[in-house]
Amino acid sequence: MIWLFVFWLLAMIFGIFAILLVLASGVINYEKKQERKKRQKRIHCIKKGIGTITDVQKNETNGVMTVKVKVDNMDDVWFVDEISPRIDKVKWKGISIGKRYRYPLEVHEGCQVHIQYDPNDPTNGYIIKRYG
């Protein structure tokens, strides 16, 4: 009789583990799908230009900076790009003591940046680097 309880307990543990594994793989698959969509969108961005940043907002929860860029050579055309922070490990005598977040570009309102955008849909674009 005790062996039925042991088999039931093992089945429950295996079932919970399998459910957690399926949930984790679903989250990972969703993140990969979002990244794939972002890359597919950037494939058509073949035209280079210079843009001016009109709005900068930093999200405190995930650290992503949302930047609104106006394309200089076109009237009333802008796109929104997200800049994720780079994580650097802070070390002291070879021992990791923390993390430091910094953005690959230092941007603010009014600064000019090199951009790449889709000539057919100029609202689809991204920032390459800071101008100057």
Short mmCIF file of N, CA and C in Angstrom, two decimals:
data_model
loop_
_atom_site.label_atom_id
_atom_site.label_comp_id
_atom_site.label_asym_id
_atom_site.label_seq_id
_atom_site.Cartn_x
_atom_site.Cartn_y
_atom_site.Cartn_z
N MET A 1 0.81 -1.19 0.00
CA MET A 1 0.00 0.00 0.00
C MET A 1 0.86 1.27 0.00
N ILE A 2 1.98 1.23 0.69
CA ILE A 2 2.85 2.40 0.75
C ILE A 2 3.49 2.67 -0.61
N TRP A 3 3.70 1.63 -1.40
CA TRP A 3 4.33 1.83 -2.70
C TRP A 3 3.41 2.60 -3.64
N LEU A 4 2.08 2.49 -3.49
CA LEU A 4 1.16 3.29 -4.30
C LEU A 4 1.32 4.78 -3.97
N PHE A 5 1.47 5.06 -2.70
CA PHE A 5 1.68 6.44 -2.28
C PHE A 5 3.00 6.98 -2.83
N VAL A 6 4.05 6.17 -2.82
CA VAL A 6 5.36 6.58 -3.35
C VAL A 6 5.26 6.86 -4.84
N PHE A 7 4.59 5.97 -5.60
CA PHE A 7 4.42 6.19 -7.04
C PHE A 7 3.59 7.44 -7.31
N TRP A 8 2.54 7.66 -6.51
CA TRP A 8 1.72 8.85 -6.67
C TRP A 8 2.53 10.10 -6.41
N LEU A 9 3.35 10.08 -5.35
CA LEU A 9 4.18 11.22 -5.02
C LEU A 9 5.20 11.50 -6.12
N LEU A 10 5.83 10.46 -6.64
CA LEU A 10 6.79 10.63 -7.75
C LEU A 10 6.10 11.19 -8.99
N ALA A 11 4.91 10.73 -9.29
CA ALA A 11 4.15 11.22 -10.45
C ALA A 11 3.81 12.70 -10.27
N MET A 12 3.45 13.10 -9.06
CA MET A 12 3.13 14.50 -8.80
C MET A 12 4.37 15.39 -8.97
N ILE A 13 5.50 14.94 -8.44
CA ILE A 13 6.74 15.70 -8.57
C ILE A 13 7.13 15.81 -10.04
N PHE A 14 7.05 14.71 -10.78
CA PHE A 14 7.38 14.73 -12.20
C PHE A 14 6.42 15.64 -12.97
N GLY A 15 5.13 15.60 -12.63
CA GLY A 15 4.14 16.44 -13.30
C GLY A 15 4.38 17.91 -13.07
N ILE A 16 4.68 18.30 -11.84
CA ILE A 16 4.96 19.70 -11.52
C ILE A 16 6.22 20.16 -12.25
N PHE A 17 7.24 19.32 -12.27
CA PHE A 17 8.48 19.64 -12.98
C PHE A 17 8.21 19.83 -14.47
N ALA A 18 7.39 18.95 -15.05
CA ALA A 18 7.07 19.05 -16.48
C ALA A 18 6.30 20.34 -16.78
N ILE A 19 5.37 20.71 -15.90
CA ILE A 19 4.60 21.94 -16.11
C ILE A 19 5.51 23.16 -16.04
N LEU A 20 6.40 23.20 -15.06
CA LEU A 20 7.35 24.32 -14.96
C LEU A 20 8.26 24.39 -16.17
N LEU A 21 8.69 23.25 -16.68
CA LEU A 21 9.54 23.21 -17.85
C LEU A 21 8.81 23.75 -19.08
N VAL A 22 7.55 23.39 -19.24
CA VAL A 22 6.76 23.88 -20.37
C VAL A 22 6.55 25.40 -20.26
N LEU A 23 6.26 25.90 -19.06
CA LEU A 23 6.09 27.34 -18.88
C LEU A 23 7.37 28.10 -19.16
N ALA A 24 8.50 27.59 -18.69
CA ALA A 24 9.78 28.26 -18.93
C ALA A 24 10.11 28.28 -20.42
N SER A 25 9.88 27.18 -21.11
CA SER A 25 10.18 27.16 -22.54
C SER A 25 9.24 28.08 -23.31
N GLY A 26 8.01 28.25 -22.84
CA GLY A 26 7.08 29.18 -23.48
C GLY A 26 7.54 30.62 -23.35
N VAL A 27 8.04 30.99 -22.17
CA VAL A 27 8.54 32.35 -21.96
C VAL A 27 9.77 32.60 -22.83
N ILE A 28 10.68 31.64 -22.89
CA ILE A 28 11.88 31.78 -23.71
C ILE A 28 11.52 31.89 -25.19
N ASN A 29 10.56 31.08 -25.62
CA ASN A 29 10.11 31.11 -27.01
C ASN A 29 9.48 32.46 -27.35
N TYR A 30 8.71 33.02 -26.42
CA TYR A 30 8.09 34.33 -26.64
C TYR A 30 9.15 35.41 -26.80
N GLU A 31 10.17 35.39 -25.95
CA GLU A 31 11.24 36.39 -26.05
C GLU A 31 11.99 36.26 -27.37
N LYS A 32 12.26 35.04 -27.80
CA LYS A 32 12.94 34.84 -29.08
C LYS A 32 12.08 35.32 -30.23
N LYS A 33 10.78 35.11 -30.14
CA LYS A 33 9.87 35.55 -31.19
C LYS A 33 9.86 37.07 -31.29
N GLN A 34 9.87 37.76 -30.14
CA GLN A 34 9.90 39.23 -30.15
C GLN A 34 11.20 39.74 -30.77
N GLU A 35 12.32 39.10 -30.42
CA GLU A 35 13.61 39.51 -30.99
C GLU A 35 13.64 39.26 -32.50
N ARG A 36 13.08 38.15 -32.94
CA ARG A 36 13.02 37.83 -34.37
C ARG A 36 12.19 38.86 -35.12
N LYS A 37 11.07 39.29 -34.53
CA LYS A 37 10.23 40.32 -35.16
C LYS A 37 11.00 41.63 -35.31
N LYS A 38 11.76 41.97 -34.26
CA LYS A 38 12.53 43.21 -34.29
C LYS A 38 13.59 43.16 -35.38
N ARG A 39 14.27 42.01 -35.53
CA ARG A 39 15.28 41.88 -36.59
C ARG A 39 14.65 41.90 -37.96
N GLN A 40 13.48 41.25 -38.13
CA GLN A 40 12.79 41.24 -39.43
C GLN A 40 12.39 42.66 -39.82
N LYS A 41 11.99 43.46 -38.83
CA LYS A 41 11.61 44.84 -39.11
C LYS A 41 12.81 45.65 -39.56
N ARG A 42 13.98 45.36 -39.00
CA ARG A 42 15.19 46.12 -39.32
C ARG A 42 15.81 45.73 -40.66
N ILE A 43 15.40 44.62 -41.26
CA ILE A 43 15.98 44.17 -42.53
C ILE A 43 15.73 45.19 -43.63
N HIS A 44 14.55 45.80 -43.62
CA HIS A 44 14.18 46.73 -44.68
C HIS A 44 14.73 48.14 -44.47
N CYS A 45 15.39 48.38 -43.36
CA CYS A 45 15.96 49.71 -43.07
C CYS A 45 17.31 49.83 -43.78
N ILE A 46 17.29 50.35 -45.01
CA ILE A 46 18.51 50.39 -45.81
C ILE A 46 18.99 51.82 -46.06
N LYS A 47 18.15 52.79 -45.83
CA LYS A 47 18.53 54.18 -46.10
C LYS A 47 19.10 54.81 -44.83
N LYS A 48 20.27 55.46 -44.99
CA LYS A 48 20.91 56.11 -43.85
C LYS A 48 20.61 57.59 -43.87
N GLY A 49 20.61 58.19 -42.69
CA GLY A 49 20.34 59.61 -42.59
C GLY A 49 20.72 60.14 -41.23
N ILE A 50 20.33 61.36 -40.98
CA ILE A 50 20.58 62.00 -39.69
C ILE A 50 19.23 62.40 -39.12
N GLY A 51 19.05 62.13 -37.84
CA GLY A 51 17.81 62.47 -37.16
C GLY A 51 18.06 63.28 -35.92
N THR A 52 17.02 63.92 -35.44
CA THR A 52 17.09 64.71 -34.22
C THR A 52 16.19 64.10 -33.18
N ILE A 53 16.70 63.94 -31.97
CA ILE A 53 15.91 63.35 -30.89
C ILE A 53 14.96 64.41 -30.35
N THR A 54 13.68 64.05 -30.31
CA THR A 54 12.68 65.01 -29.84
C THR A 54 12.15 64.66 -28.45
N ASP A 55 12.27 63.41 -28.02
CA ASP A 55 11.75 63.03 -26.71
C ASP A 55 12.54 61.84 -26.19
N VAL A 56 12.89 61.86 -24.90
CA VAL A 56 13.61 60.77 -24.25
C VAL A 56 12.87 60.41 -22.97
N GLN A 57 12.54 59.13 -22.80
CA GLN A 57 11.88 58.66 -21.59
C GLN A 57 12.59 57.41 -21.11
N LYS A 58 12.95 57.39 -19.82
CA LYS A 58 13.60 56.21 -19.24
C LYS A 58 12.58 55.47 -18.38
N ASN A 59 12.47 54.17 -18.62
CA ASN A 59 11.59 53.32 -17.85
C ASN A 59 12.39 52.78 -16.67
N GLU A 60 11.97 53.08 -15.46
CA GLU A 60 12.72 52.70 -14.27
C GLU A 60 12.63 51.20 -13.96
N THR A 61 11.56 50.53 -14.41
CA THR A 61 11.40 49.12 -14.05
C THR A 61 12.36 48.22 -14.80
N ASN A 62 12.48 48.38 -16.12
CA ASN A 62 13.38 47.51 -16.88
C ASN A 62 14.59 48.25 -17.43
N GLY A 63 14.70 49.55 -17.21
CA GLY A 63 15.87 50.31 -17.61
C GLY A 63 15.93 50.68 -19.07
N VAL A 64 14.92 50.36 -19.85
CA VAL A 64 14.93 50.65 -21.29
C VAL A 64 14.62 52.13 -21.52
N MET A 65 15.41 52.75 -22.38
CA MET A 65 15.21 54.15 -22.74
C MET A 65 14.46 54.20 -24.07
N THR A 66 13.31 54.86 -24.07
CA THR A 66 12.52 55.03 -25.29
C THR A 66 12.85 56.39 -25.87
N VAL A 67 13.27 56.40 -27.14
CA VAL A 67 13.72 57.62 -27.79
C VAL A 67 12.85 57.87 -29.02
N LYS A 68 12.33 59.09 -29.12
CA LYS A 68 11.54 59.49 -30.30
C LYS A 68 12.46 60.32 -31.18
N VAL A 69 12.63 59.88 -32.42
CA VAL A 69 13.58 60.51 -33.35
C VAL A 69 12.81 61.08 -34.54
N LYS A 70 13.12 62.35 -34.90
CA LYS A 70 12.53 62.97 -36.10
C LYS A 70 13.55 62.89 -37.22
N VAL A 71 13.12 62.36 -38.35
CA VAL A 71 13.98 62.27 -39.52
C VAL A 71 14.14 63.67 -40.09
N ASP A 72 15.39 64.13 -40.27
CA ASP A 72 15.64 65.52 -40.63
C ASP A 72 15.21 65.90 -42.05
N ASN A 73 15.40 65.00 -43.00
CA ASN A 73 15.13 65.39 -44.38
C ASN A 73 13.67 65.23 -44.78
N MET A 74 12.79 64.87 -43.84
CA MET A 74 11.36 64.72 -44.13
C MET A 74 10.55 65.46 -43.08
N ASP A 75 9.43 66.03 -43.51
CA ASP A 75 8.57 66.75 -42.57
C ASP A 75 7.62 65.78 -41.89
N ASP A 76 7.44 65.95 -40.60
CA ASP A 76 6.49 65.18 -39.79
C ASP A 76 6.69 63.67 -39.87
N VAL A 77 7.91 63.23 -39.98
CA VAL A 77 8.20 61.79 -39.97
C VAL A 77 9.09 61.51 -38.78
N TRP A 78 8.66 60.60 -37.91
CA TRP A 78 9.46 60.23 -36.75
C TRP A 78 9.25 58.76 -36.45
N PHE A 79 10.14 58.19 -35.69
CA PHE A 79 9.98 56.81 -35.23
C PHE A 79 10.46 56.71 -33.79
N VAL A 80 10.07 55.63 -33.14
CA VAL A 80 10.43 55.40 -31.74
C VAL A 80 11.39 54.21 -31.69
N ASP A 81 12.51 54.40 -31.00
CA ASP A 81 13.50 53.33 -30.83
C ASP A 81 13.72 53.10 -29.34
N GLU A 82 14.01 51.86 -28.98
CA GLU A 82 14.29 51.52 -27.59
C GLU A 82 15.76 51.18 -27.45
N ILE A 83 16.40 51.76 -26.45
CA ILE A 83 17.82 51.50 -26.20
C ILE A 83 17.92 50.78 -24.86
N SER A 84 18.43 49.56 -24.87
CA SER A 84 18.59 48.79 -23.63
C SER A 84 19.95 49.08 -23.02
N PRO A 85 20.03 49.08 -21.70
CA PRO A 85 21.32 49.36 -21.06
C PRO A 85 22.27 48.16 -21.16
N ARG A 86 23.55 48.47 -21.17
CA ARG A 86 24.58 47.44 -21.16
C ARG A 86 24.95 47.20 -19.70
N ILE A 87 25.12 45.94 -19.31
CA ILE A 87 25.42 45.60 -17.93
C ILE A 87 26.90 45.30 -17.80
N ASP A 88 27.58 46.06 -16.96
CA ASP A 88 29.00 45.84 -16.66
C ASP A 88 29.13 45.34 -15.23
N LYS A 89 29.98 44.34 -15.03
CA LYS A 89 30.22 43.84 -13.68
C LYS A 89 31.25 44.73 -12.99
N VAL A 90 30.97 45.10 -11.78
CA VAL A 90 31.90 45.89 -10.98
C VAL A 90 32.73 44.91 -10.15
N LYS A 91 34.04 44.98 -10.33
CA LYS A 91 34.92 44.05 -9.63
C LYS A 91 35.88 44.81 -8.72
N TRP A 92 36.23 44.17 -7.62
CA TRP A 92 37.22 44.70 -6.71
C TRP A 92 38.18 43.57 -6.39
N LYS A 93 39.41 43.71 -6.85
CA LYS A 93 40.45 42.69 -6.69
C LYS A 93 40.00 41.33 -7.22
N GLY A 94 39.32 41.36 -8.37
CA GLY A 94 38.91 40.13 -9.03
C GLY A 94 37.61 39.54 -8.52
N ILE A 95 37.00 40.14 -7.51
CA ILE A 95 35.75 39.63 -6.95
C ILE A 95 34.61 40.52 -7.43
N SER A 96 33.58 39.90 -7.99
CA SER A 96 32.43 40.65 -8.47
C SER A 96 31.63 41.17 -7.29
N ILE A 97 31.47 42.51 -7.21
CA ILE A 97 30.75 43.09 -6.08
C ILE A 97 29.46 43.80 -6.49
N GLY A 98 29.16 43.82 -7.76
CA GLY A 98 27.92 44.47 -8.18
C GLY A 98 27.82 44.61 -9.68
N LYS A 99 26.78 45.31 -10.11
CA LYS A 99 26.54 45.56 -11.52
C LYS A 99 26.35 47.05 -11.75
N ARG A 100 26.76 47.50 -12.92
CA ARG A 100 26.57 48.88 -13.31
C ARG A 100 25.87 48.87 -14.67
N TYR A 101 24.81 49.63 -14.78
CA TYR A 101 24.07 49.73 -16.02
C TYR A 101 24.46 51.03 -16.72
N ARG A 102 24.78 50.94 -18.00
CA ARG A 102 25.05 52.16 -18.76
C ARG A 102 24.54 51.96 -20.17
N TYR A 103 24.16 53.06 -20.77
CA TYR A 103 23.60 53.02 -22.12
C TYR A 103 24.73 53.13 -23.14
N PRO A 104 24.63 52.41 -24.26
CA PRO A 104 25.68 52.50 -25.27
C PRO A 104 25.78 53.88 -25.91
N LEU A 105 24.70 54.65 -25.90
CA LEU A 105 24.70 56.01 -26.44
C LEU A 105 24.27 56.97 -25.34
N GLU A 106 24.95 58.07 -25.24
CA GLU A 106 24.49 59.13 -24.34
C GLU A 106 23.69 60.10 -25.20
N VAL A 107 22.38 60.06 -25.05
CA VAL A 107 21.51 60.91 -25.88
C VAL A 107 20.64 61.77 -24.98
N HIS A 108 20.25 62.89 -25.50
CA HIS A 108 19.34 63.80 -24.83
C HIS A 108 18.52 64.52 -25.89
N GLU A 109 17.52 65.23 -25.46
CA GLU A 109 16.66 65.94 -26.41
C GLU A 109 17.46 66.97 -27.19
N GLY A 110 17.26 66.99 -28.50
CA GLY A 110 17.91 67.96 -29.36
C GLY A 110 19.21 67.48 -29.98
N CYS A 111 19.80 66.39 -29.50
CA CYS A 111 21.06 65.94 -30.10
C CYS A 111 20.77 65.17 -31.40
N GLN A 112 21.72 65.22 -32.31
CA GLN A 112 21.56 64.57 -33.60
C GLN A 112 22.23 63.20 -33.58
N VAL A 113 21.59 62.24 -34.27
CA VAL A 113 22.09 60.87 -34.31
C VAL A 113 22.05 60.35 -35.74
N HIS A 114 22.94 59.41 -36.03
CA HIS A 114 22.89 58.70 -37.31
C HIS A 114 21.80 57.65 -37.19
N ILE A 115 20.95 57.59 -38.20
CA ILE A 115 19.85 56.64 -38.18
C ILE A 115 19.85 55.82 -39.46
N GLN A 116 19.12 54.74 -39.42
CA GLN A 116 18.88 53.92 -40.60
C GLN A 116 17.38 53.65 -40.61
N TYR A 117 16.73 53.89 -41.76
CA TYR A 117 15.28 53.75 -41.82
C TYR A 117 14.86 53.14 -43.14
N ASP A 118 13.61 52.71 -43.17
CA ASP A 118 13.02 52.09 -44.36
C ASP A 118 12.51 53.21 -45.28
N PRO A 119 12.99 53.28 -46.54
CA PRO A 119 12.52 54.36 -47.43
C PRO A 119 11.03 54.26 -47.77
N ASN A 120 10.48 53.04 -47.76
CA ASN A 120 9.05 52.89 -48.05
C ASN A 120 8.18 53.24 -46.86
N ASP A 121 8.69 53.03 -45.64
CA ASP A 121 7.97 53.33 -44.41
C ASP A 121 8.94 54.01 -43.44
N PRO A 122 9.10 55.33 -43.54
CA PRO A 122 10.10 56.02 -42.71
C PRO A 122 9.82 55.96 -41.21
N THR A 123 8.62 55.53 -40.81
CA THR A 123 8.35 55.39 -39.38
C THR A 123 8.99 54.14 -38.79
N ASN A 124 9.60 53.33 -39.63
CA ASN A 124 10.32 52.13 -39.21
C ASN A 124 11.81 52.42 -39.31
N GLY A 125 12.49 52.56 -38.18
CA GLY A 125 13.91 52.86 -38.19
C GLY A 125 14.55 52.62 -36.85
N TYR A 126 15.85 52.85 -36.79
CA TYR A 126 16.59 52.69 -35.55
C TYR A 126 17.84 53.56 -35.55
N ILE A 127 18.38 53.78 -34.36
CA ILE A 127 19.55 54.63 -34.18
C ILE A 127 20.81 53.78 -34.36
N ILE A 128 21.76 54.27 -35.16
CA ILE A 128 23.05 53.58 -35.34
C ILE A 128 24.05 54.08 -34.30
N LYS A 129 24.29 55.39 -34.31
CA LYS A 129 25.24 55.99 -33.37
C LYS A 129 24.96 57.48 -33.27
N ARG A 130 25.62 58.09 -32.32
CA ARG A 130 25.47 59.53 -32.11
C ARG A 130 26.25 60.30 -33.17
N TYR A 131 25.70 61.41 -33.59
CA TYR A 131 26.33 62.24 -34.62
C TYR A 131 27.42 63.08 -33.98
N GLY A 132 28.56 63.13 -34.62
CA GLY A 132 29.63 64.00 -34.16
C GLY A 132 30.57 63.42 -33.16
#
